[in-house]
Amino acid sequence: MRRGTLIALLATAATIALAAMALAASAFDVQANQPQVAGDPSSNATARFPTNKQNEPTIAVNPTNSSFLIAGSNDEQRQPPCGPGPVRGSVPANDCSFFPGVGTDGVYTSSDGGASWTNRGLLPGFSDNGGSLKSDGDPVIAYGPGPNASGSVAGARAAHAFVNGTRAYYAGLAEFAPGSQPGQQAPELLTVSTSDDNGVNWSDPVIAANGNGFLFNDKEDVWADKNPSSPFFGRVYVTWTQFRGSLFTFFAEPIMVAFSDDGGKTWTRPNQLSAAHNNNTVGGRQGSVVRTGPDGTVSVFWEDTDLAGSKHVVAVSHDGGVTFSHPITIAHFTDIQDPIPGANFRTDSFVSAAVDQGSGAVYAAWARRGASGSGEIVVSKSTDGGAMWSNPVVASQGADGYAFFQGLDVAASGRLDLGYQALKAKATGSTAYGAGNATIDGFYVQSTDGGATWSASTKVTSVSSDPAASAQNNLRRQFWGDYNTLVSASANAWFIYTDSRNGAACTAVDAFQHGVDGSGPATSKPAPENVCPAQFGNTDAFVSTITP
């Protein structure tokens, strides 16, 4: 290499390094489900497993005033503690199962930009409050414009954008409460609740997707078109995976979509976007995400499979979700390991998506297994409405650990914000997990050039988490949920994630799990209240407020 070329390359590298340093962010983290049980200030210390369990958190920011945020999670704050008691009755000491009729959709609000949070309890209108449906989690929250006097939120022009305020949408799964199931309806249903006061009060849930026969819906997303330039301004979309079949056949798994023009009161008939097949040759599809662009283009993303393996795809609509293109492949990839070496919670490589409301650029991010075998977060971009996609760019940093469960959004300035968690383990064999073996932290990176390059990462968690402090209700594996979420505004980004810093691992549960997967001798299922530390299983929803 010629000396002049080498000097030029070194100068370029120095410039990139200085740019990365200049893009360093600051952050602070706060527990969103504060206190652990709504209305009980002592519950952070007194709640016991599984009452102290939150995961799969979601967050949304008010588009007209970023001081207001709403968050949610799978929240077991009303589930009774394990074992016999006044709620469970005479059950075995190791019974930690979900209790019939008790929901799991938690709501938390902040009015000071994420500096502090209030636990509002479970989403109202369900069986906890006398309703016929029980909330079943998988929460997603999105903001849109408020309805006008006639109850419509769709079709307003720019001069009237958000003149009626904002409306928040909380989508989740639900099932009929004990004794109220009509006919042959089966779980899971898909419901949407709305709030016009930033999450303080909520409507009763509306069924957006029903079940017929042996059919259930799963892993939904919700999104409101909040760009006044869109001809479908205010239209609200839900997407989900619809499982079909019987107890004796493979479940078919198509991706479905429906929309509402009256603020979530009524929903269109579901539209199928994908094939439904799911067999031993080619699998199904999951993890749908829906977003809209400045011209009203609707993009629905999901993880699919073909003979070449896993891939992320997108279907596009230019008529407000009435018709869609055939699925377009973004990229094939190798899913991250399940479990991540050093832990044993389940994982996925579901996609996150965002659309620049100025340029219309569309972004997709996901976790994949990199060339080194470790997890990494990659981002792909489309500048033509989803028809063509760039080669994925690695945005996470290997030094952070095994990256997973990302969140992605784009600010009004075009700044791309990406959060993710990463795991580091002392031992990483297939049987190496348990108390003290692994730590999990959260990280943030940003891009100011449309995802071509990414900043150095900023650690946004002040205390690390031990995944062994988490557990499924049946204790057979650790449990971290299936996703995290990030939202952006001009001055900040907010990353919400599962966190077990306040929890404690339990060696008896570790031993039981090793017996379950055959990596150790079989042991009896323990009773956590008798053999585990008081804070065993305590996972919370934490929010990092980031200043890029």
PDB file of C-alpha atoms in Angstrom, residues 87-224:
ATOM      1  CA  VAL A  87     -56.646 -17.229  46.704  1.00  0.00           C
ATOM      2  CA  ARG A  88     -55.196 -20.498  45.417  1.00  0.00           C
ATOM      3  CA  GLY A  89     -56.748 -22.570  48.163  1.00  0.00           C
ATOM      4  CA  SER A  90     -55.394 -26.026  48.996  1.00  0.00           C
ATOM      5  CA  VAL A  91     -52.822 -26.473  46.237  1.00  0.00           C
ATOM      6  CA  PRO A  92     -49.319 -27.956  46.269  1.00  0.00           C
ATOM      7  CA  ALA A  93     -46.609 -25.684  47.660  1.00  0.00           C
ATOM      8  CA  ASN A  94     -44.926 -25.579  44.239  1.00  0.00           C
ATOM      9  CA  ASP A  95     -48.022 -24.336  42.378  1.00  0.00           C
ATOM     10  CA  CYS A  96     -47.094 -20.962  40.801  1.00  0.00           C
ATOM     11  CA  SER A  97     -49.455 -21.202  37.816  1.00  0.00           C
ATOM     12  CA  PHE A  98     -51.493 -18.379  36.311  1.00  0.00           C
ATOM     13  CA  PHE A  99     -54.694 -18.075  38.316  1.00  0.00           C
ATOM     14  CA  PRO A 100     -58.004 -18.293  36.383  1.00  0.00           C
ATOM     15  CA  GLY A 101     -59.689 -14.966  35.734  1.00  0.00           C
ATOM     16  CA  VAL A 102     -56.713 -12.811  36.748  1.00  0.00           C
ATOM     17  CA  GLY A 103     -55.302 -10.686  33.914  1.00  0.00           C
ATOM     18  CA  THR A 104     -51.774  -9.615  33.051  1.00  0.00           C
ATOM     19  CA  ASP A 105     -51.906  -6.291  31.109  1.00  0.00           C
ATOM     20  CA  GLY A 106     -50.059  -3.713  33.219  1.00  0.00           C
ATOM     21  CA  VAL A 107     -50.191   0.065  32.622  1.00  0.00           C
ATOM     22  CA  TYR A 108     -47.619   2.679  33.722  1.00  0.00           C
ATOM     23  CA  THR A 109     -47.528   6.403  32.973  1.00  0.00           C
ATOM     24  CA  SER A 110     -45.024   9.241  33.120  1.00  0.00           C
ATOM     25  CA  SER A 111     -45.787  12.969  32.833  1.00  0.00           C
ATOM     26  CA  ASP A 112     -42.217  14.211  33.231  1.00  0.00           C
ATOM     27  CA  GLY A 113     -40.458  12.712  30.239  1.00  0.00           C
ATOM     28  CA  GLY A 114     -39.616   9.413  31.899  1.00  0.00           C
ATOM     29  CA  ALA A 115     -38.003  10.812  35.058  1.00  0.00           C
ATOM     30  CA  SER A 116     -40.637   9.111  37.210  1.00  0.00           C
ATOM     31  CA  TRP A 117     -43.415   6.587  36.651  1.00  0.00           C
ATOM     32  CA  THR A 118     -46.710   5.561  38.220  1.00  0.00           C
ATOM     33  CA  ASN A 119     -48.026   1.990  38.192  1.00  0.00           C
ATOM     34  CA  ARG A 120     -51.721   2.319  37.217  1.00  0.00           C
ATOM     35  CA  GLY A 121     -52.426  -1.353  37.845  1.00  0.00           C
ATOM     36  CA  LEU A 122     -53.961  -3.677  35.289  1.00  0.00           C
ATOM     37  CA  LEU A 123     -55.831  -2.462  32.228  1.00  0.00           C
ATOM     38  CA  PRO A 124     -59.473  -1.948  33.324  1.00  0.00           C
ATOM     39  CA  GLY A 125     -62.612  -3.457  31.795  1.00  0.00           C
ATOM     40  CA  PHE A 126     -61.457  -7.064  32.011  1.00  0.00           C
ATOM     41  CA  SER A 127     -62.393  -9.877  34.395  1.00  0.00           C
ATOM     42  CA  ASP A 128     -60.446  -8.215  37.212  1.00  0.00           C
ATOM     43  CA  ASN A 129     -63.180  -5.557  37.158  1.00  0.00           C
ATOM     44  CA  GLY A 130     -66.152  -7.780  36.358  1.00  0.00           C
ATOM     45  CA  GLY A 131     -65.681  -8.027  32.598  1.00  0.00           C
ATOM     46  CA  SER A 132     -66.223 -11.178  30.555  1.00  0.00           C
ATOM     47  CA  LEU A 133     -62.661 -11.196  29.153  1.00  0.00           C
ATOM     48  CA  LYS A 134     -59.339 -11.841  30.860  1.00  0.00           C
ATOM     49  CA  SER A 135     -56.316  -9.881  29.619  1.00  0.00           C
ATOM     50  CA  ASP A 136     -53.546 -12.215  28.496  1.00  0.00           C
ATOM     51  CA  GLY A 137     -50.530 -10.035  27.751  1.00  0.00           C
ATOM     52  CA  ASP A 138     -48.373  -9.472  24.650  1.00  0.00           C
ATOM     53  CA  PRO A 139     -49.053  -5.732  25.107  1.00  0.00           C
ATOM     54  CA  VAL A 140     -48.328  -3.068  22.493  1.00  0.00           C
ATOM     55  CA  ILE A 141     -49.116   0.660  22.866  1.00  0.00           C
ATOM     56  CA  ALA A 142     -49.268   3.351  20.161  1.00  0.00           C
ATOM     57  CA  TYR A 143     -50.439   6.970  19.975  1.00  0.00           C
ATOM     58  CA  GLY A 144     -52.555   8.601  17.280  1.00  0.00           C
ATOM     59  CA  PRO A 145     -54.738  11.706  16.859  1.00  0.00           C
ATOM     60  CA  GLY A 146     -57.815  12.110  19.026  1.00  0.00           C
ATOM     61  CA  PRO A 147     -61.329  11.663  17.592  1.00  0.00           C
ATOM     62  CA  ASN A 148     -63.475  14.571  16.432  1.00  0.00           C
ATOM     63  CA  ALA A 149     -67.041  15.298  17.574  1.00  0.00           C
ATOM     64  CA  SER A 150     -68.416  12.560  15.321  1.00  0.00           C
ATOM     65  CA  GLY A 151     -66.000  10.004  16.748  1.00  0.00           C
ATOM     66  CA  SER A 152     -63.835   9.778  13.628  1.00  0.00           C
ATOM     67  CA  VAL A 153     -60.054   9.990  13.732  1.00  0.00           C
ATOM     68  CA  ALA A 154     -59.314   9.322  10.061  1.00  0.00           C
ATOM     69  CA  GLY A 155     -58.925  11.681   7.117  1.00  0.00           C
ATOM     70  CA  ALA A 156     -58.192  14.973   8.942  1.00  0.00           C
ATOM     71  CA  ARG A 157     -55.998  17.480   7.114  1.00  0.00           C
ATOM     72  CA  ALA A 158     -52.767  19.071   8.279  1.00  0.00           C
ATOM     73  CA  ALA A 159     -54.426  22.248   9.576  1.00  0.00           C
ATOM     74  CA  HIS A 160     -56.454  20.136  11.958  1.00  0.00           C
ATOM     75  CA  ALA A 161     -53.755  17.685  12.966  1.00  0.00           C
ATOM     76  CA  PHE A 162     -54.185  16.705  16.611  1.00  0.00           C
ATOM     77  CA  VAL A 163     -56.644  19.578  17.168  1.00  0.00           C
ATOM     78  CA  ASN A 164     -58.702  17.071  19.158  1.00  0.00           C
ATOM     79  CA  GLY A 165     -55.738  15.906  21.221  1.00  0.00           C
ATOM     80  CA  THR A 166     -54.291  12.417  21.175  1.00  0.00           C
ATOM     81  CA  ARG A 167     -55.597   8.911  21.632  1.00  0.00           C
ATOM     82  CA  ALA A 168     -53.500   6.010  22.901  1.00  0.00           C
ATOM     83  CA  TYR A 169     -54.208   2.435  21.832  1.00  0.00           C
ATOM     84  CA  TYR A 170     -53.337  -0.575  23.999  1.00  0.00           C
ATOM     85  CA  ALA A 171     -53.538  -3.864  22.098  1.00  0.00           C
ATOM     86  CA  GLY A 172     -53.217  -7.220  23.785  1.00  0.00           C
ATOM     87  CA  LEU A 173     -54.365 -10.796  23.841  1.00  0.00           C
ATOM     88  CA  ALA A 174     -57.409 -11.899  25.811  1.00  0.00           C
ATOM     89  CA  GLU A 175     -59.488 -14.949  26.562  1.00  0.00           C
ATOM     90  CA  PHE A 176     -62.964 -15.450  27.943  1.00  0.00           C
ATOM     91  CA  ALA A 177     -63.074 -15.442  31.726  1.00  0.00           C
ATOM     92  CA  PRO A 178     -64.160 -18.649  33.473  1.00  0.00           C
ATOM     93  CA  GLY A 179     -67.863 -19.236  33.001  1.00  0.00           C
ATOM     94  CA  SER A 180     -68.303 -16.663  30.227  1.00  0.00           C
ATOM     95  CA  GLN A 181     -67.044 -18.473  27.126  1.00  0.00           C
ATOM     96  CA  PRO A 182     -69.761 -18.535  24.430  1.00  0.00           C
ATOM     97  CA  GLY A 183     -70.116 -21.394  21.974  1.00  0.00           C
ATOM     98  CA  GLN A 184     -66.881 -22.724  20.529  1.00  0.00           C
ATOM     99  CA  GLN A 185     -64.804 -19.568  20.926  1.00  0.00           C
ATOM    100  CA  ALA A 186     -61.246 -20.327  22.009  1.00  0.00           C
ATOM    101  CA  PRO A 187     -58.353 -18.183  23.151  1.00  0.00           C
ATOM    102  CA  GLU A 188     -56.645 -16.071  22.180  1.00  0.00           C
ATOM    103  CA  LEU A 189     -58.705 -13.082  21.101  1.00  0.00           C
ATOM    104  CA  LEU A 190     -57.159  -9.719  20.248  1.00  0.00           C
ATOM    105  CA  THR A 191     -58.482  -6.626  22.053  1.00  0.00           C
ATOM    106  CA  VAL A 192     -57.797  -2.891  21.877  1.00  0.00           C
ATOM    107  CA  SER A 193     -58.422  -0.373  24.685  1.00  0.00           C
ATOM    108  CA  THR A 194     -58.109   3.399  24.247  1.00  0.00           C
ATOM    109  CA  SER A 195     -57.123   6.356  26.432  1.00  0.00           C
ATOM    110  CA  ASP A 196     -57.564  10.077  25.724  1.00  0.00           C
ATOM    111  CA  ASP A 197     -55.725  11.294  28.846  1.00  0.00           C
ATOM    112  CA  ASN A 198     -52.258   9.759  28.428  1.00  0.00           C
ATOM    113  CA  GLY A 199     -53.046   6.441  30.066  1.00  0.00           C
ATOM    114  CA  VAL A 200     -54.746   7.576  33.274  1.00  0.00           C
ATOM    115  CA  ASN A 201     -58.168   6.250  32.207  1.00  0.00           C
ATOM    116  CA  TRP A 202     -59.028   3.592  29.623  1.00  0.00           C
ATOM    117  CA  SER A 203     -62.072   2.457  27.707  1.00  0.00           C
ATOM    118  CA  ASP A 204     -63.401  -1.056  28.014  1.00  0.00           C
ATOM    119  CA  PRO A 205     -61.648  -3.403  25.603  1.00  0.00           C
ATOM    120  CA  VAL A 206     -62.999  -3.891  22.079  1.00  0.00           C
ATOM    121  CA  ILE A 207     -62.486  -7.216  20.309  1.00  0.00           C
ATOM    122  CA  ALA A 208     -60.487  -6.525  17.155  1.00  0.00           C
ATOM    123  CA  ALA A 209     -59.947 -10.182  16.186  1.00  0.00           C
ATOM    124  CA  ASN A 210     -62.206 -12.996  17.293  1.00  0.00           C
ATOM    125  CA  GLY A 211     -61.796 -16.777  17.353  1.00  0.00           C
ATOM    126  CA  ASN A 212     -63.903 -19.422  15.671  1.00  0.00           C
ATOM    127  CA  GLY A 213     -63.609 -23.040  16.604  1.00  0.00           C
ATOM    128  CA  PHE A 214     -60.108 -24.122  17.600  1.00  0.00           C
ATOM    129  CA  LEU A 215     -58.247 -20.965  16.608  1.00  0.00           C
ATOM    130  CA  PHE A 216     -56.187 -18.436  18.496  1.00  0.00           C
ATOM    131  CA  ASN A 217     -54.386 -15.203  17.714  1.00  0.00           C
ATOM    132  CA  ASP A 218     -50.881 -14.325  18.865  1.00  0.00           C
ATOM    133  CA  LYS A 219     -48.110 -11.710  18.900  1.00  0.00           C
ATOM    134  CA  GLU A 220     -50.083  -8.689  17.739  1.00  0.00           C
ATOM    135  CA  ASP A 221     -48.937  -5.163  16.922  1.00  0.00           C
ATOM    136  CA  VAL A 222     -50.853  -1.873  16.794  1.00  0.00           C
ATOM    137  CA  TRP A 223     -50.043   1.383  15.006  1.00  0.00           C
ATOM    138  CA  ALA A 224     -51.852   4.647  14.277  1.00  0.00           C
TER     139      ALA A 224
END
